[in-house]
PDB file of C-alpha atoms in Angstrom:
ATOM      1  CA  MET A   1      -9.135 -33.674  28.565  1.00 63.00           C
ATOM      2  CA  THR A   2     -10.233 -30.282  27.257  1.00 77.00           C
ATOM      3  CA  PRO A   3      -8.467 -28.620  24.282  1.00 86.00           C
ATOM      4  CA  PHE A   4      -6.550 -26.528  26.823  1.00 90.00           C
ATOM      5  CA  PHE A   5      -4.609 -29.650  27.816  1.00 92.00           C
ATOM      6  CA  ASP A   6      -3.634 -30.293  24.201  1.00 92.00           C
ATOM      7  CA  ARG A   7      -1.513 -27.122  23.990  1.00 93.00           C
ATOM      8  CA  PRO A   8       1.884 -28.081  25.466  1.00 92.00           C
ATOM      9  CA  ARG A   9       3.572 -24.743  24.790  1.00 91.00           C
ATOM     10  CA  LEU A  10       0.889 -22.909  26.747  1.00 94.00           C
ATOM     11  CA  LEU A  11       1.009 -25.507  29.530  1.00 96.00           C
ATOM     12  CA  MET A  12       4.779 -25.227  29.869  1.00 94.00           C
ATOM     13  CA  THR A  13       4.728 -21.429  29.717  1.00 93.00           C
ATOM     14  CA  LEU A  14       2.303 -21.398  32.656  1.00 95.00           C
ATOM     15  CA  THR A  15       4.390 -24.035  34.448  1.00 94.00           C
ATOM     16  CA  THR A  16       7.571 -21.965  34.201  1.00 90.00           C
ATOM     17  CA  ILE A  17       5.693 -18.866  35.400  1.00 91.00           C
ATOM     18  CA  PHE A  18       4.501 -20.807  38.452  1.00 91.00           C
ATOM     19  CA  TRP A  19       8.007 -22.149  39.159  1.00 85.00           C
ATOM     20  CA  ALA A  20       9.525 -18.686  38.688  1.00 82.00           C
ATOM     21  CA  GLY A  21       6.988 -17.366  41.191  1.00 82.00           C
ATOM     22  CA  ASN A  22       8.072 -20.118  43.554  1.00 78.00           C
ATOM     23  CA  PHE A  23      11.700 -18.955  43.268  1.00 72.00           C
ATOM     24  CA  VAL A  24      10.857 -15.285  43.856  1.00 71.00           C
ATOM     25  CA  LEU A  25       8.555 -16.136  46.748  1.00 75.00           C
ATOM     26  CA  GLY A  26      11.244 -18.298  48.325  1.00 65.00           C
ATOM     27  CA  ARG A  27      13.589 -15.320  48.321  1.00 62.00           C
ATOM     28  CA  ALA A  28      10.927 -12.987  49.670  1.00 67.00           C
ATOM     29  CA  ILE A  29      10.028 -15.162  52.679  1.00 71.00           C
ATOM     30  CA  ALA A  30      13.548 -16.225  53.608  1.00 63.00           C
ATOM     31  CA  GLY A  31      13.652 -16.557  57.380  1.00 73.00           C
ATOM     32  CA  HIS A  32       9.934 -17.326  57.682  1.00 83.00           C
ATOM     33  CA  VAL A  33       9.842 -21.003  56.614  1.00 84.00           C
ATOM     34  CA  PRO A  34      12.892 -23.321  56.435  1.00 84.00           C
ATOM     35  CA  PRO A  35      13.291 -24.694  52.895  1.00 81.00           C
ATOM     36  CA  ILE A  36      12.720 -28.413  53.536  1.00 87.00           C
ATOM     37  CA  THR A  37       9.794 -27.638  55.829  1.00 90.00           C
ATOM     38  CA  LEU A  38       8.302 -25.568  53.013  1.00 86.00           C
ATOM     39  CA  ALA A  39       8.792 -28.497  50.614  1.00 87.00           C
ATOM     40  CA  CYS A  40       7.159 -31.013  52.948  1.00 93.00           C
ATOM     41  CA  LEU A  41       4.214 -28.782  53.841  1.00 94.00           C
ATOM     42  CA  ARG A  42       3.734 -27.841  50.195  1.00 91.00           C
ATOM     43  CA  TRP A  43       3.326 -31.467  49.126  1.00 95.00           C
ATOM     44  CA  THR A  44       1.237 -32.367  52.156  1.00 97.00           C
ATOM     45  CA  LEU A  45      -1.233 -29.569  51.471  1.00 97.00           C
ATOM     46  CA  ALA A  46      -1.179 -30.317  47.733  1.00 97.00           C
ATOM     47  CA  THR A  47      -2.092 -33.931  48.505  1.00 97.00           C
ATOM     48  CA  LEU A  48      -5.016 -32.879  50.699  1.00 97.00           C
ATOM     49  CA  ILE A  49      -6.295 -30.273  48.222  1.00 97.00           C
ATOM     50  CA  PHE A  50      -6.097 -32.667  45.273  1.00 97.00           C
ATOM     51  CA  LEU A  51      -7.711 -35.612  47.092  1.00 97.00           C
ATOM     52  CA  PRO A  52     -11.361 -34.658  46.325  1.00 97.00           C
ATOM     53  CA  PHE A  53     -10.535 -34.365  42.605  1.00 95.00           C
ATOM     54  CA  ALA A  54      -8.733 -37.716  42.558  1.00 97.00           C
ATOM     55  CA  TRP A  55     -10.910 -39.753  44.928  1.00 97.00           C
ATOM     56  CA  THR A  56     -13.213 -41.454  42.392  1.00 97.00           C
ATOM     57  CA  HIS A  57     -10.248 -42.137  40.098  1.00 97.00           C
ATOM     58  CA  LEU A  58      -8.225 -43.601  42.968  1.00 97.00           C
ATOM     59  CA  LYS A  59     -11.029 -46.053  43.734  1.00 96.00           C
ATOM     60  CA  ARG A  60     -11.224 -47.098  40.089  1.00 96.00           C
ATOM     61  CA  ASP A  61      -7.437 -47.330  39.706  1.00 97.00           C
ATOM     62  CA  GLY A  62      -6.800 -48.952  43.087  1.00 96.00           C
ATOM     63  CA  ALA A  63      -5.897 -52.380  41.695  1.00 96.00           C
ATOM     64  CA  ALA A  64      -3.518 -50.919  39.092  1.00 96.00           C
ATOM     65  CA  ILE A  65      -1.881 -48.676  41.711  1.00 97.00           C
ATOM     66  CA  ARG A  66      -1.241 -51.674  43.971  1.00 96.00           C
ATOM     67  CA  GLU A  67       0.068 -53.721  41.046  1.00 96.00           C
ATOM     68  CA  HIS A  68       2.435 -51.008  39.837  1.00 96.00           C
ATOM     69  CA  TRP A  69       3.352 -49.551  43.232  1.00 96.00           C
ATOM     70  CA  ALA A  70       7.101 -49.890  42.587  1.00 97.00           C
ATOM     71  CA  ILE A  71       7.254 -47.662  39.489  1.00 97.00           C
ATOM     72  CA  LEU A  72       4.855 -45.158  41.081  1.00 97.00           C
ATOM     73  CA  LEU A  73       7.025 -45.016  44.202  1.00 97.00           C
ATOM     74  CA  PHE A  74      10.121 -44.604  42.031  1.00 96.00           C
ATOM     75  CA  LEU A  75       8.647 -41.750  39.975  1.00 96.00           C
ATOM     76  CA  GLY A  76       7.276 -39.956  43.030  1.00 95.00           C
ATOM     77  CA  ALA A  77      10.569 -40.309  44.890  1.00 95.00           C
ATOM     78  CA  ILE A  78      12.935 -39.103  42.147  1.00 94.00           C
ATOM     79  CA  GLY A  79      10.573 -36.412  40.869  1.00 91.00           C
ATOM     80  CA  ALA A  80       8.778 -34.225  43.374  1.00 90.00           C
ATOM     81  CA  GLY A  81      10.269 -36.065  46.353  1.00 90.00           C
ATOM     82  CA  ALA A  82      14.012 -35.914  45.693  1.00 89.00           C
ATOM     83  CA  TYR A  83      14.426 -32.947  43.374  1.00 86.00           C
ATOM     84  CA  ASN A  84      13.501 -30.165  45.803  1.00 75.00           C
ATOM     85  CA  THR A  85      15.130 -31.755  48.836  1.00 77.00           C
ATOM     86  CA  LEU A  86      18.472 -32.322  47.099  1.00 82.00           C
ATOM     87  CA  SER A  87      18.402 -28.761  45.763  1.00 77.00           C
ATOM     88  CA  TYR A  88      17.683 -27.310  49.198  1.00 67.00           C
ATOM     89  CA  ILE A  89      20.492 -29.310  50.806  1.00 73.00           C
ATOM     90  CA  GLY A  90      22.908 -28.276  48.078  1.00 75.00           C
ATOM     91  CA  LEU A  91      22.069 -24.580  48.310  1.00 65.00           C
ATOM     92  CA  THR A  92      23.015 -24.550  51.996  1.00 65.00           C
ATOM     93  CA  SER A  93      26.649 -25.320  51.130  1.00 68.00           C
ATOM     94  CA  THR A  94      27.277 -23.784  47.717  1.00 63.00           C
ATOM     95  CA  GLU A  95      27.201 -20.360  46.111  1.00 60.00           C
ATOM     96  CA  ALA A  96      24.251 -18.859  44.253  1.00 54.00           C
ATOM     97  CA  LEU A  97      26.365 -18.631  41.084  1.00 54.00           C
ATOM     98  CA  ASN A  98      27.020 -22.366  41.189  1.00 60.00           C
ATOM     99  CA  GLY A  99      23.368 -23.191  41.732  1.00 61.00           C
ATOM    100  CA  LEU A 100      22.222 -21.030  38.815  1.00 60.00           C
ATOM    101  CA  VAL A 101      24.862 -22.318  36.406  1.00 64.00           C
ATOM    102  CA  LEU A 102      24.235 -25.956  37.285  1.00 69.00           C
ATOM    103  CA  ASN A 103      20.456 -25.557  37.072  1.00 70.00           C
ATOM    104  CA  ALA A 104      20.878 -24.048  33.603  1.00 70.00           C
ATOM    105  CA  ALA A 105      22.200 -27.432  32.514  1.00 78.00           C
ATOM    106  CA  GLY A 106      18.872 -29.074  33.438  1.00 83.00           C
ATOM    107  CA  PRO A 107      17.404 -29.175  29.905  1.00 88.00           C
ATOM    108  CA  MET A 108      20.605 -30.794  28.634  1.00 86.00           C
ATOM    109  CA  PHE A 109      20.466 -33.397  31.390  1.00 88.00           C
ATOM    110  CA  ILE A 110      16.882 -34.187  30.367  1.00 91.00           C
ATOM    111  CA  ALA A 111      17.747 -34.585  26.675  1.00 90.00           C
ATOM    112  CA  LEU A 112      20.758 -36.792  27.499  1.00 90.00           C
ATOM    113  CA  SER A 113      18.778 -38.916  29.973  1.00 92.00           C
ATOM    114  CA  ALA A 114      16.035 -39.556  27.409  1.00 92.00           C
ATOM    115  CA  TRP A 115      18.702 -40.527  24.871  1.00 92.00           C
ATOM    116  CA  ALA A 116      20.682 -42.741  27.265  1.00 93.00           C
ATOM    117  CA  LEU A 117      17.689 -44.535  28.782  1.00 94.00           C
ATOM    118  CA  PHE A 118      15.328 -44.796  25.825  1.00 93.00           C
ATOM    119  CA  GLY A 119      17.316 -43.898  22.725  1.00 92.00           C
ATOM    120  CA  ASP A 120      15.402 -40.677  22.046  1.00 90.00           C
ATOM    121  CA  ARG A 121      16.948 -38.833  19.136  1.00 86.00           C
ATOM    122  CA  ILE A 122      18.371 -35.347  19.750  1.00 83.00           C
ATOM    123  CA  GLY A 123      17.873 -33.349  16.548  1.00 84.00           C
ATOM    124  CA  ARG A 124      19.982 -30.507  15.239  1.00 85.00           C
ATOM    125  CA  LEU A 125      17.318 -27.931  16.064  1.00 85.00           C
ATOM    126  CA  GLN A 126      17.182 -29.221  19.624  1.00 85.00           C
ATOM    127  CA  ILE A 127      20.962 -28.988  19.958  1.00 87.00           C
ATOM    128  CA  ALA A 128      20.911 -25.436  18.607  1.00 88.00           C
ATOM    129  CA  GLY A 129      18.052 -24.516  20.921  1.00 87.00           C
ATOM    130  CA  LEU A 130      19.806 -26.016  23.940  1.00 87.00           C
ATOM    131  CA  ALA A 131      22.988 -24.101  23.125  1.00 88.00           C
ATOM    132  CA  ALA A 132      21.163 -20.789  22.672  1.00 87.00           C
ATOM    133  CA  GLY A 133      19.143 -21.228  25.849  1.00 84.00           C
ATOM    134  CA  PHE A 134      22.183 -22.208  27.906  1.00 84.00           C
ATOM    135  CA  VAL A 135      24.202 -19.205  26.695  1.00 86.00           C
ATOM    136  CA  GLY A 136      21.220 -16.965  27.406  1.00 83.00           C
ATOM    137  CA  VAL A 137      21.035 -18.190  31.001  1.00 78.00           C
ATOM    138  CA  LEU A 138      24.780 -17.717  31.443  1.00 80.00           C
ATOM    139  CA  ILE A 139      24.481 -14.107  30.230  1.00 83.00           C
ATOM    140  CA  VAL A 140      21.794 -13.433  32.833  1.00 75.00           C
ATOM    141  CA  VAL A 141      23.698 -15.237  35.606  1.00 71.00           C
ATOM    142  CA  ALA A 142      26.965 -13.454  34.760  1.00 75.00           C
ATOM    143  CA  LYS A 143      25.165 -10.084  34.461  1.00 73.00           C
ATOM    144  CA  GLY A 144      26.538  -9.675  30.957  1.00 76.00           C
ATOM    145  CA  ASP A 145      30.150 -10.343  31.958  1.00 78.00           C
ATOM    146  CA  LEU A 146      30.878 -13.934  30.927  1.00 75.00           C
ATOM    147  CA  ALA A 147      34.448 -13.540  32.195  1.00 77.00           C
ATOM    148  CA  SER A 148      33.032 -13.497  35.734  1.00 73.00           C
ATOM    149  CA  LEU A 149      32.150 -17.177  35.301  1.00 70.00           C
ATOM    150  CA  ALA A 150      35.860 -17.891  35.720  1.00 72.00           C
ATOM    151  CA  ALA A 151      35.166 -17.566  39.439  1.00 69.00           C
ATOM    152  CA  PHE A 152      33.098 -20.739  39.259  1.00 65.00           C
ATOM    153  CA  HIS A 153      34.547 -23.555  41.371  1.00 68.00           C
ATOM    154  CA  PHE A 154      33.010 -26.715  42.768  1.00 69.00           C
ATOM    155  CA  ASN A 155      31.768 -26.790  46.343  1.00 72.00           C
ATOM    156  CA  PRO A 156      30.554 -29.803  48.346  1.00 74.00           C
ATOM    157  CA  GLY A 157      26.949 -28.689  47.843  1.00 76.00           C
ATOM    158  CA  ASP A 158      27.332 -28.888  44.074  1.00 78.00           C
ATOM    159  CA  VAL A 159      27.145 -32.680  44.321  1.00 83.00           C
ATOM    160  CA  PHE A 160      23.613 -32.307  45.678  1.00 83.00           C
ATOM    161  CA  ILE A 161      22.679 -29.732  43.035  1.00 80.00           C
ATOM    162  CA  ILE A 162      23.890 -32.000  40.234  1.00 84.00           C
ATOM    163  CA  SER A 163      22.119 -34.953  41.862  1.00 89.00           C
ATOM    164  CA  SER A 164      18.880 -32.978  41.973  1.00 86.00           C
ATOM    165  CA  MET A 165      19.129 -32.108  38.271  1.00 86.00           C
ATOM    166  CA  LEU A 166      19.889 -35.723  37.362  1.00 92.00           C
ATOM    167  CA  SER A 167      16.961 -36.850  39.495  1.00 94.00           C
ATOM    168  CA  TRP A 168      14.592 -34.503  37.670  1.00 92.00           C
ATOM    169  CA  ALA A 169      16.034 -35.463  34.281  1.00 93.00           C
ATOM    170  CA  ILE A 170      15.531 -39.168  34.971  1.00 95.00           C
ATOM    171  CA  TYR A 171      11.992 -38.491  36.202  1.00 95.00           C
ATOM    172  CA  THR A 172      11.169 -36.576  33.020  1.00 94.00           C
ATOM    173  CA  ALA A 173      12.587 -39.332  30.828  1.00 94.00           C
ATOM    174  CA  CYS A 174      10.892 -42.135  32.789  1.00 96.00           C
ATOM    175  CA  VAL A 175       7.446 -40.574  33.240  1.00 94.00           C
ATOM    176  CA  ARG A 176       6.492 -42.479  30.070  1.00 93.00           C
ATOM    177  CA  LEU A 177       6.641 -45.634  32.220  1.00 95.00           C
ATOM    178  CA  ARG A 178       3.679 -44.563  34.347  1.00 94.00           C
ATOM    179  CA  PRO A 179       1.019 -47.287  34.414  1.00 94.00           C
ATOM    180  CA  GLY A 180      -2.307 -46.957  32.627  1.00 93.00           C
ATOM    181  CA  ILE A 181      -4.073 -45.022  35.349  1.00 96.00           C
ATOM    182  CA  SER A 182      -5.809 -41.659  35.175  1.00 96.00           C
ATOM    183  CA  TRP A 183      -3.712 -38.510  35.350  1.00 94.00           C
ATOM    184  CA  GLN A 184      -5.598 -37.616  38.527  1.00 96.00           C
ATOM    185  CA  SER A 185      -4.507 -40.818  40.250  1.00 97.00           C
ATOM    186  CA  PHE A 186      -0.937 -40.518  38.995  1.00 97.00           C
ATOM    187  CA  ASN A 187      -0.491 -36.953  40.173  1.00 96.00           C
ATOM    188  CA  PHE A 188      -2.093 -37.648  43.544  1.00 97.00           C
ATOM    189  CA  VAL A 189       0.266 -40.564  44.189  1.00 97.00           C
ATOM    190  CA  THR A 190       3.212 -38.357  43.145  1.00 95.00           C
ATOM    191  CA  TYR A 191       2.206 -35.650  45.615  1.00 96.00           C
ATOM    192  CA  ALA A 192       1.659 -38.164  48.416  1.00 97.00           C
ATOM    193  CA  VAL A 193       5.018 -39.872  47.880  1.00 97.00           C
ATOM    194  CA  ALA A 194       6.763 -36.470  47.906  1.00 96.00           C
ATOM    195  CA  ALA A 195       5.008 -35.460  51.135  1.00 96.00           C
ATOM    196  CA  VAL A 196       5.905 -38.682  52.938  1.00 96.00           C
ATOM    197  CA  GLY A 197       9.433 -38.712  51.526  1.00 93.00           C
ATOM    198  CA  ASN A 198      10.151 -35.177  52.714  1.00 93.00           C
ATOM    199  CA  ALA A 199       8.766 -35.731  56.226  1.00 95.00           C
ATOM    200  CA  PRO A 200      11.976 -37.245  57.702  1.00 93.00           C
ATOM    201  CA  PHE A 201      14.018 -34.345  56.310  1.00 90.00           C
ATOM    202  CA  MET A 202      11.606 -31.860  57.848  1.00 94.00           C
ATOM    203  CA  ALA A 203      11.928 -33.653  61.195  1.00 95.00           C
ATOM    204  CA  TRP A 204      15.716 -33.413  60.905  1.00 92.00           C
ATOM    205  CA  GLU A 205      15.458 -29.710  60.067  1.00 91.00           C
ATOM    206  CA  TRP A 206      13.278 -29.060  63.107  1.00 94.00           C
ATOM    207  CA  SER A 207      15.594 -31.078  65.373  1.00 94.00           C
ATOM    208  CA  ALA A 208      18.450 -28.876  64.172  1.00 92.00           C
ATOM    209  CA  GLY A 209      16.555 -25.805  65.380  1.00 91.00           C
ATOM    210  CA  SER A 210      15.161 -24.502  62.064  1.00 88.00           C
ATOM    211  CA  ARG A 211      11.432 -23.981  62.563  1.00 90.00           C
ATOM    212  CA  PRO A 212       8.886 -21.839  60.724  1.00 89.00           C
ATOM    213  CA  VAL A 213       7.605 -18.502  61.926  1.00 88.00           C
ATOM    214  CA  TRP A 214       3.836 -18.810  61.639  1.00 88.00           C
ATOM    215  CA  ASP A 215       2.748 -15.455  60.279  1.00 86.00           C
ATOM    216  CA  GLU A 216       0.606 -14.319  57.358  1.00 86.00           C
ATOM    217  CA  ALA A 217       3.552 -14.408  54.951  1.00 82.00           C
ATOM    218  CA  ALA A 218       4.350 -18.025  55.837  1.00 86.00           C
ATOM    219  CA  VAL A 219       0.747 -19.180  55.442  1.00 90.00           C
ATOM    220  CA  ALA A 220       0.335 -17.337  52.136  1.00 88.00           C
ATOM    221  CA  ALA A 221       3.587 -18.829  50.827  1.00 85.00           C
ATOM    222  CA  ILE A 222       2.591 -22.384  51.729  1.00 90.00           C
ATOM    223  CA  VAL A 223      -0.821 -21.978  50.084  1.00 93.00           C
ATOM    224  CA  TYR A 224       0.706 -20.524  46.905  1.00 91.00           C
ATOM    225  CA  VAL A 225       3.409 -23.170  46.491  1.00 89.00           C
ATOM    226  CA  SER A 226       0.917 -25.952  47.200  1.00 94.00           C
ATOM    227  CA  ILE A 227      -1.482 -24.904  44.446  1.00 95.00           C
ATOM    228  CA  PHE A 228       0.509 -23.318  41.622  1.00 95.00           C
ATOM    229  CA  PRO A 229       4.092 -24.709  41.543  1.00 90.00           C
ATOM    230  CA  SER A 230       2.893 -28.078  42.873  1.00 93.00           C
ATOM    231  CA  ILE A 231      -0.596 -29.167  41.791  1.00 96.00           C
ATOM    232  CA  LEU A 232      -1.050 -27.170  38.597  1.00 96.00           C
ATOM    233  CA  ALA A 233       2.584 -27.151  37.457  1.00 94.00           C
ATOM    234  CA  TYR A 234       2.989 -30.916  37.814  1.00 94.00           C
ATOM    235  CA  VAL A 235      -0.268 -31.647  36.000  1.00 95.00           C
ATOM    236  CA  PHE A 236       0.811 -29.337  33.168  1.00 96.00           C
ATOM    237  CA  TYR A 237       4.397 -30.649  33.110  1.00 95.00           C
ATOM    238  CA  ASN A 238       3.428 -34.310  32.964  1.00 94.00           C
ATOM    239  CA  ARG A 239       0.893 -33.620  30.221  1.00 94.00           C
ATOM    240  CA  SER A 240       3.511 -31.704  28.227  1.00 94.00           C
ATOM    241  CA  VAL A 241       5.975 -34.604  28.456  1.00 93.00           C
ATOM    242  CA  GLU A 242       3.201 -36.866  27.165  1.00 92.00           C
ATOM    243  CA  LEU A 243       2.506 -34.565  24.203  1.00 92.00           C
ATOM    244  CA  MET A 244       5.958 -33.456  23.053  1.00 90.00           C
ATOM    245  CA  GLY A 245       8.490 -35.662  24.791  1.00 90.00           C
ATOM    246  CA  PRO A 246      11.081 -35.103  27.519  1.00 92.00           C
ATOM    247  CA  ALA A 247      13.690 -33.088  25.593  1.00 87.00           C
ATOM    248  CA  ASN A 248      11.248 -30.553  24.136  1.00 89.00           C
ATOM    249  CA  THR A 249       9.490 -30.147  27.479  1.00 91.00           C
ATOM    250  CA  GLY A 250      12.817 -29.668  29.241  1.00 89.00           C
ATOM    251  CA  MET A 251      13.681 -26.823  26.859  1.00 88.00           C
ATOM    252  CA  PHE A 252      11.036 -24.670  28.525  1.00 89.00           C
ATOM    253  CA  LEU A 253      12.917 -24.785  31.834  1.00 86.00           C
ATOM    254  CA  PHE A 254      15.186 -22.115  30.344  1.00 83.00           C
ATOM    255  CA  LEU A 255      12.216 -19.748  30.710  1.00 84.00           C
ATOM    256  CA  VAL A 256      12.232 -19.948  34.519  1.00 81.00           C
ATOM    257  CA  PRO A 257      14.950 -17.268  34.900  1.00 75.00           C
ATOM    258  CA  VAL A 258      13.170 -15.106  32.304  1.00 78.00           C
ATOM    259  CA  PHE A 259       9.903 -15.033  34.218  1.00 82.00           C
ATOM    260  CA  GLY A 260      11.802 -15.004  37.509  1.00 74.00           C
ATOM    261  CA  GLY A 261      13.533 -11.790  36.460  1.00 72.00           C
ATOM    262  CA  LEU A 262      10.273 -10.164  35.396  1.00 78.00           C
ATOM    263  CA  LEU A 263       8.487 -11.197  38.594  1.00 77.00           C
ATOM    264  CA  ALA A 264      11.408 -10.029  40.730  1.00 69.00           C
ATOM    265  CA  THR A 265      11.175  -6.652  39.043  1.00 72.00           C
ATOM    266  CA  LEU A 266       7.478  -6.395  39.848  1.00 75.00           C
ATOM    267  CA  ALA A 267       7.466  -7.956  43.319  1.00 67.00           C
ATOM    268  CA  LEU A 268      10.900  -7.146  44.751  1.00 61.00           C
ATOM    269  CA  GLY A 269      11.683  -3.878  42.990  1.00 68.00           C
ATOM    270  CA  GLU A 270      14.760  -5.286  41.238  1.00 63.00           C
ATOM    271  CA  GLN A 271      15.923  -3.512  38.063  1.00 71.00           C
ATOM    272  CA  LEU A 272      16.112  -4.947  34.559  1.00 70.00           C
ATOM    273  CA  HIS A 273      19.288  -4.254  32.562  1.00 76.00           C
ATOM    274  CA  LEU A 274      20.393  -4.653  28.974  1.00 82.00           C
ATOM    275  CA  PHE A 275      22.058  -7.985  29.721  1.00 78.00           C
ATOM    276  CA  HIS A 276      18.677  -9.278  30.941  1.00 73.00           C
ATOM    277  CA  ALA A 277      17.113  -8.388  27.593  1.00 81.00           C
ATOM    278  CA  ALA A 278      19.961 -10.021  25.647  1.00 84.00           C
ATOM    279  CA  GLY A 279      19.843 -13.175  27.729  1.00 80.00           C
ATOM    280  CA  PHE A 280      16.061 -13.386  27.644  1.00 80.00           C
ATOM    281  CA  ALA A 281      16.052 -12.981  23.848  1.00 86.00           C
ATOM    282  CA  LEU A 282      18.513 -15.860  23.432  1.00 86.00           C
ATOM    283  CA  ILE A 283      16.522 -18.065  25.816  1.00 82.00           C
ATOM    284  CA  VAL A 284      13.206 -17.461  24.072  1.00 83.00           C
ATOM    285  CA  ALA A 285      14.836 -17.984  20.669  1.00 86.00           C
ATOM    286  CA  GLY A 286      16.362 -21.234  21.900  1.00 83.00           C
ATOM    287  CA  VAL A 287      13.051 -22.538  23.210  1.00 84.00           C
ATOM    288  CA  LEU A 288      11.189 -21.663  20.001  1.00 81.00           C
ATOM    289  CA  LEU A 289      13.957 -23.130  17.844  1.00 79.00           C
ATOM    290  CA  GLY A 290      14.405 -26.325  19.805  1.00 79.00           C
ATOM    291  CA  THR A 291      10.696 -27.172  20.140  1.00 76.00           C
ATOM    292  CA  ARG A 292       9.306 -25.935  16.825  1.00 71.00           C
ATOM    293  CA  LYS A 293       8.938 -29.081  14.763  1.00 57.00           C
ATOM    294  CA  LYS A 294       8.317 -31.782  17.337  1.00 47.00           C
ATOM    295  CA  SER A 295       5.805 -29.871  19.424  1.00 42.00           C
ATOM    296  CA  GLU A 296       3.679 -29.058  16.383  1.00 45.00           C
ATOM    297  CA  ALA A 297       3.782 -32.641  15.144  1.00 42.00           C
ATOM    298  CA  ALA A 298       2.868 -33.975  18.564  1.00 44.00           C
ATOM    299  CA  ALA A 299      -0.051 -31.569  18.845  1.00 40.00           C
ATOM    300  CA  VAL A 300      -1.445 -32.742  15.506  1.00 33.00           C
ATOM    301  CA  LYS A 301      -1.226 -36.390  16.569  1.00 39.00           C
ATOM    302  CA  ALA A 302      -2.891 -35.646  19.886  1.00 38.00           C
TER     303      ALA A 302
END
């Protein structure tokens, strides 16, 4: 890999920008493409786009892929395959406040999963960074009024939201179990498993009467989410986990609402307020604090 792929902080910053763009775009095209259909088409197109780059590696890694098909199927299913689908199902029967608050717990789920499954140590700086980032997200979600979080109550959809976060946390912790195949082959198999796994849910969505409106906005959205939040983000994310571990990589997920807020301001005309600045400052401080030592040490070793 080039030196670019040895800079996990840069990789994860770009990843969170891409995922924030995915969130803003999803809001902008609401009513054009049903959510699960968008997920299935995104992974299908990502698989097709990535195939030429992975083809020679797939032929070389064919035997190893067949030998380790179970772990590859598991990682593809709980990562790209299950995470988005469970989130989409949950968001149809819960409130936006619940979804944002529960998603803010994602980095903590990742750190705890890595500790529970593999005994990864959670250092004091990581704990402090997680706390700062979580409070920062809550400030943004609550629009500066933390007392408003008292309105939080569990809905049936929250079970799916929590399941999606646990699925992603387990994926992040277990990605170290990937077999000794090229990153091209691994990512291609992940995309393909997600595409196939989402197909039945898309069929169900269509049978229920939710079908896409094929216009320029829909096509542009599918192309964007297939390339940036899917292909590039997953390559960068998996490489970052390899370089600095699950917990430190998960810390950067706090940045999604930061970039989401900035992109929403630019693309949707939404206004930034003082509570945004306060929350963003805490989030960035938490990420820098929680990843400072381990990320630098990992970069030197790499």
